Coordinates of C-alpha atoms and ligand atoms in Angstrom, one line a residue:
T1 CA 13.7 2.8 -14.0
E2 CA 11.8 1.6 -17.2
S3 CA 8.5 0.0 -17.2
G4 CA 8.8 -3.8 -16.5
Q5 CA 12.2 -3.4 -14.7
P6 CA 12.2 -4.6 -11.0
L7 CA 11.4 -1.8 -8.7
V8 CA 10.7 -3.5 -5.3
V9 CA 12.9 -6.6 -4.5
V10 CA 12.2 -8.5 -1.4
K11 CA 14.9 -11.1 -1.0
D12 CA 15.0 -14.0 1.4
V13 CA 13.3 -12.0 4.1
Q14 CA 12.8 -13.3 7.6
K15 CA 10.9 -11.5 10.3
H16 CA 10.8 -12.7 13.7
Y17 CA 8.8 -11.0 16.6
G18 CA 10.5 -12.7 19.6
D19 CA 9.9 -16.5 19.2
F20 CA 7.1 -15.7 16.5
H21 CA 8.3 -16.2 12.9
A22 CA 6.2 -13.8 11.0
L23 CA 7.8 -13.8 7.6
K24 CA 9.4 -17.1 6.4
D25 CA 11.9 -16.5 3.7
V26 CA 9.7 -14.2 1.5
N27 CA 10.8 -13.5 -2.0
L28 CA 8.9 -11.0 -4.0
T29 CA 9.7 -8.8 -7.0
V30 CA 7.4 -6.1 -8.1
N31 CA 8.2 -4.5 -11.6
K32 CA 7.8 -0.9 -12.5
G33 CA 4.1 -0.4 -13.4
E34 CA 3.0 -3.5 -11.9
V35 CA 0.0 -3.9 -9.7
V36 CA 0.4 -6.9 -7.2
V37 CA -2.6 -7.9 -4.8
V38 CA -1.8 -9.7 -1.7
I39 CA -4.3 -11.7 -0.3
G40 CA -4.5 -14.3 2.5
P41 CA -6.1 -15.2 6.0
S42 CA -5.8 -12.9 8.9
G43 CA -2.4 -13.2 10.7
S44 CA -0.6 -14.5 7.6
G45 CA 2.0 -11.7 7.5
K46 CA 0.4 -9.3 4.8
S47 CA 0.6 -6.2 7.1
T48 CA 4.1 -7.3 8.3
L49 CA 5.3 -7.5 4.8
C50 CA 4.1 -4.0 3.9
R51 CA 5.5 -2.6 7.1
T52 CA 8.9 -4.2 6.4
I53 CA 8.9 -2.9 2.8
N54 CA 8.4 0.6 4.3
R55 CA 10.8 -0.1 7.1
L56 CA 8.3 0.6 9.5
E57 CA 9.5 -2.7 10.9
T58 CA 13.2 -4.0 10.7
I59 CA 13.7 -7.2 9.1
T60 CA 15.5 -10.2 11.0
S61 CA 17.3 -11.1 7.9
G62 CA 17.4 -10.8 4.0
S63 CA 17.2 -7.6 2.1
I64 CA 14.7 -5.2 0.6
S65 CA 15.6 -2.8 -2.1
I66 CA 13.6 -0.1 -4.0
D67 CA 14.8 0.9 -7.4
G68 CA 18.1 -0.8 -6.8
Q69 CA 18.9 0.9 -3.4
E70 CA 18.9 -1.3 -0.4
L71 CA 16.8 0.1 2.4
P72 CA 18.9 0.8 5.4
A73 CA 17.7 -0.1 8.7
E74 CA 17.9 3.6 10.0
G75 CA 19.2 6.8 9.8
K76 CA 18.7 9.9 7.4
A77 CA 19.0 7.8 4.2
L78 CA 16.1 5.8 5.5
A79 CA 13.7 8.9 5.7
H80 CA 14.4 9.6 2.1
L81 CA 14.0 6.2 0.8
R82 CA 10.9 5.8 2.9
A83 CA 9.4 8.8 1.0
E84 CA 9.7 6.8 -2.1
V85 CA 7.1 4.3 -0.7
G86 CA 3.7 5.8 -0.4
M87 CA 1.6 4.1 2.3
V88 CA -2.1 4.0 2.7
F89 CA -3.4 2.2 5.8
Q90 CA -6.8 0.8 6.8
S91 CA -7.4 3.5 9.4
F92 CA -6.9 6.7 7.3
N93 CA -4.2 8.1 9.9
L94 CA -4.8 11.7 8.7
F95 CA -3.5 14.4 11.3
A96 CA -6.6 15.3 13.1
H97 CA -5.6 18.8 14.1
K98 CA -4.6 19.7 10.6
T99 CA -6.9 20.7 7.8
I100 CA -7.2 18.5 4.7
L101 CA -4.7 20.7 2.7
Q102 CA -2.2 20.8 5.6
N103 CA -2.3 17.2 5.7
V104 CA -1.2 16.8 2.1
T105 CA 1.3 19.7 2.3
L106 CA 3.1 18.7 5.5
G107 CA 5.3 16.1 4.0
P108 CA 6.4 18.0 0.8
I109 CA 7.3 20.9 2.9
Q110 CA 9.0 19.2 5.8
V111 CA 10.7 16.3 4.0
L112 CA 11.0 17.4 0.5
G113 CA 11.6 21.0 1.4
K114 CA 9.2 22.5 -1.1
K115 CA 7.9 26.1 -0.8
K116 CA 4.5 26.5 0.9
S117 CA 2.8 28.1 -2.2
E118 CA 4.1 25.4 -4.5
A119 CA 3.2 22.5 -2.1
E120 CA -0.4 23.8 -1.8
A121 CA -0.7 24.3 -5.5
E122 CA 0.3 20.7 -6.1
A123 CA -1.9 19.5 -3.2
M124 CA -5.0 21.0 -4.6
K125 CA -4.5 19.3 -8.0
L126 CA -4.2 16.0 -6.1
L127 CA -7.2 16.6 -3.9
E128 CA -9.1 17.5 -7.1
R129 CA -8.1 14.5 -8.7
V130 CA -9.4 12.2 -5.9
G131 CA -12.5 14.4 -5.8
V132 CA -12.2 16.2 -2.4
A133 CA -10.7 19.6 -3.4
H134 CA -13.9 21.4 -2.1
Q135 CA -12.9 20.0 1.4
A136 CA -9.5 21.4 1.5
Q137 CA -10.1 23.7 4.4
K138 CA -12.1 21.2 6.5
M139 CA -10.7 19.0 9.3
P140 CA -10.5 15.4 8.7
A141 CA -13.3 14.6 11.3
Q142 CA -15.7 16.5 9.0
L143 CA -15.3 14.2 6.1
S144 CA -16.6 10.8 5.6
G145 CA -14.3 7.7 5.7
G146 CA -14.3 7.3 2.0
Q147 CA -13.2 10.9 1.6
Q148 CA -10.6 10.7 4.3
Q149 CA -9.1 7.6 2.6
R150 CA -9.0 9.5 -0.6
V151 CA -7.2 12.4 1.1
A152 CA -4.6 9.7 2.4
I153 CA -4.1 8.6 -1.0
A154 CA -3.5 12.3 -2.1
R155 CA -1.3 12.8 0.9
A156 CA 0.9 9.8 -0.2
L157 CA 1.0 10.8 -3.8
A158 CA 2.3 14.3 -2.9
M159 CA 5.5 12.8 -2.0
H160 CA 6.1 11.3 -5.5
P161 CA 6.4 7.8 -4.4
K162 CA 8.0 5.1 -6.7
V163 CA 5.6 2.6 -5.3
M164 CA 2.3 2.8 -3.5
L165 CA 1.5 0.2 -0.8
F166 CA -2.1 -0.1 0.4
D167 CA -2.9 -2.3 3.5
E168 CA -6.5 -3.2 3.3
P169 CA -7.4 0.4 2.3
T170 CA -11.3 -0.3 2.3
S171 CA -11.7 -2.5 5.2
A172 CA -12.8 0.1 7.5
L173 CA -15.2 1.9 5.1
D174 CA -19.0 1.6 4.8
P175 CA -19.9 -0.5 1.9
E176 CA -21.2 2.4 0.0
M177 CA -17.9 4.2 0.2
I178 CA -15.7 1.3 -0.9
N179 CA -16.0 1.8 -4.5
E180 CA -15.1 5.6 -4.5
V181 CA -11.9 4.6 -3.0
L182 CA -11.2 1.5 -5.3
D183 CA -12.1 3.8 -8.3
V184 CA -9.2 6.1 -7.4
M185 CA -6.8 3.2 -7.1
V186 CA -8.0 1.6 -10.5
E187 CA -7.2 5.0 -12.1
L188 CA -3.8 5.1 -10.6
A189 CA -3.1 1.6 -11.7
A190 CA -4.1 2.5 -15.3
E191 CA -1.9 5.4 -15.0
G192 CA 1.1 3.1 -14.4
M193 CA 1.7 3.4 -10.7
T194 CA 3.5 0.6 -9.2
M195 CA 1.2 -0.8 -6.6
I196 CA 1.2 -3.5 -3.8
V197 CA -2.3 -3.7 -2.5
V198 CA -3.5 -6.0 0.4
T199 CA -7.1 -6.4 -0.2
H200 CA -9.8 -9.0 -0.4
E201 CA -11.7 -7.1 -3.0
M202 CA -11.7 -9.6 -5.7
G203 CA -13.5 -7.1 -8.2
F204 CA -10.5 -4.9 -7.8
A205 CA -8.0 -7.6 -8.1
R206 CA -9.5 -8.9 -11.4
K207 CA -9.8 -5.3 -12.8
A208 CA -6.5 -4.0 -11.9
A209 CA -4.0 -6.5 -10.8
N210 CA -1.5 -8.0 -12.9
R211 CA -0.6 -10.8 -10.2
V212 CA -2.1 -12.0 -7.0
V213 CA 0.2 -13.2 -4.3
F214 CA -1.4 -15.5 -1.6
M215 CA 0.1 -15.6 1.6
A216 CA -0.5 -18.1 4.6
D217 CA 1.5 -18.6 7.7
G218 CA 4.2 -15.9 6.8
Q219 CA 4.9 -17.5 3.5
I220 CA 4.2 -16.8 0.0
V221 CA 2.2 -19.9 -1.0
E222 CA 1.2 -19.2 -4.4
E223 CA 1.5 -16.4 -7.2
A224 CA -0.7 -16.2 -10.2
T225 CA -2.7 -13.9 -12.5
P226 CA -6.0 -13.0 -11.0
E227 CA -7.8 -15.1 -13.6
E228 CA -5.8 -18.1 -12.6
F229 CA -5.9 -17.7 -9.0
F230 CA -9.7 -17.0 -8.6
N231 CA -10.7 -19.6 -11.0
N232 CA -8.2 -22.3 -10.4
P233 CA -6.1 -21.8 -7.3
K234 CA -3.5 -24.4 -7.0
S235 CA -2.8 -24.9 -3.3
A236 CA -5.3 -26.5 -0.6
R237 CA -4.8 -23.5 1.6
A238 CA -5.8 -20.9 -1.3
K239 CA -8.7 -23.2 -2.3
D240 CA -9.8 -23.2 1.4
F241 CA -9.4 -19.4 1.9
L242 CA -11.3 -18.7 -1.4
S243 CA -14.3 -20.9 -0.4
K244 CA -14.4 -19.0 2.9
L245 CA -14.3 -15.6 1.1
L246 CA -17.1 -16.3 -1.3
Ligands
ADP1 P1 -2.1 -9.9 8.3 O1 -1.7 -8.5 8.2 O2 -1.9 -10.9 7.4 O3 -3.4 -10.3 9.1 P2 0.0 -9.5 10.2 O4 1.2 -9.2 9.4 O5 -0.6 -8.4 11.0 O6 -1.0 -10.3 9.5 O7 0.7 -10.4 11.4 C1 1.2 -11.6 11.3 C2 1.5 -12.3 12.5 O8 2.4 -11.5 13.3 C3 0.2 -12.4 13.4 O9 0.2 -13.6 14.1 C4 0.5 -11.4 14.4 O10 -0.1 -11.6 15.8 C5 2.0 -11.2 14.6 N1 2.5 -9.9 14.9 C6 2.1 -8.8 14.1 N2 2.8 -7.7 14.6 C7 3.4 -8.0 15.9 C8 4.2 -7.4 16.8 N3 4.6 -6.2 16.8 N4 4.6 -8.3 17.8 C9 4.3 -9.7 17.8 N5 3.7 -10.4 16.9 C10 3.2 -9.5 16.0
MG2 MG1 -3.2 -6.8 8.1

């Protein structure tokens, strides 16, 4: 896929949890190399959208494709397609009983079938890139939250994803650690990684996002450049949301 071509296509997606309508006809196209920030009030469906894109949740109707391939609901093909979507959550979700290095090599060895030596060499490069190579033999609990989240990013990158999803990656971090994670993300964006980032960090959005998508009540209400969105939001919902954020 060339830069600028559609990579993630979410089409007419509905998601119901029982009677609750969590995603209401969501349409979103993210092009290769694009960075999209998703913003909106708590409960608006941002996490649900991320989880459906990675098929951690099934969708009620509609379709989601990655690089032209529709995501199946389940099965072997799903595991492979899911590897194309790197996911970083608010809570770092590292395997507590494995070393930092093992956390990063597990997927490549088990899912991609890489040799241990090869997986380790690559993991060390990634850990270096996010600034935690010196912690490779430690256990997750020995690292700070900011360091653990950078390991989580390295772990996702080790799978060679086509797109990276971040769901409030800095919300659980102490303030002084937020920037060390955002800096890694800004770098990834500059290198051309396709990214969907749920965050309320407006500094990141202004610096790195091509587009801001504003969600409310399970719908995409507004899409704009960060400049347009933060300076001149169009909908009343967005205006209200931003006034509370500032
Ligand atoms: P956000 O990430 O924007 O805060 P979510 O996507 O987590 O919002 O949630 C959207 C809505 O869907 C919320 O009202 C939430 O309570 C509901 N929801 C999320 N997951 C489930 C679930 N597994 N079962 C029922 N309702 C859910
Ligand atoms: Mg959420």
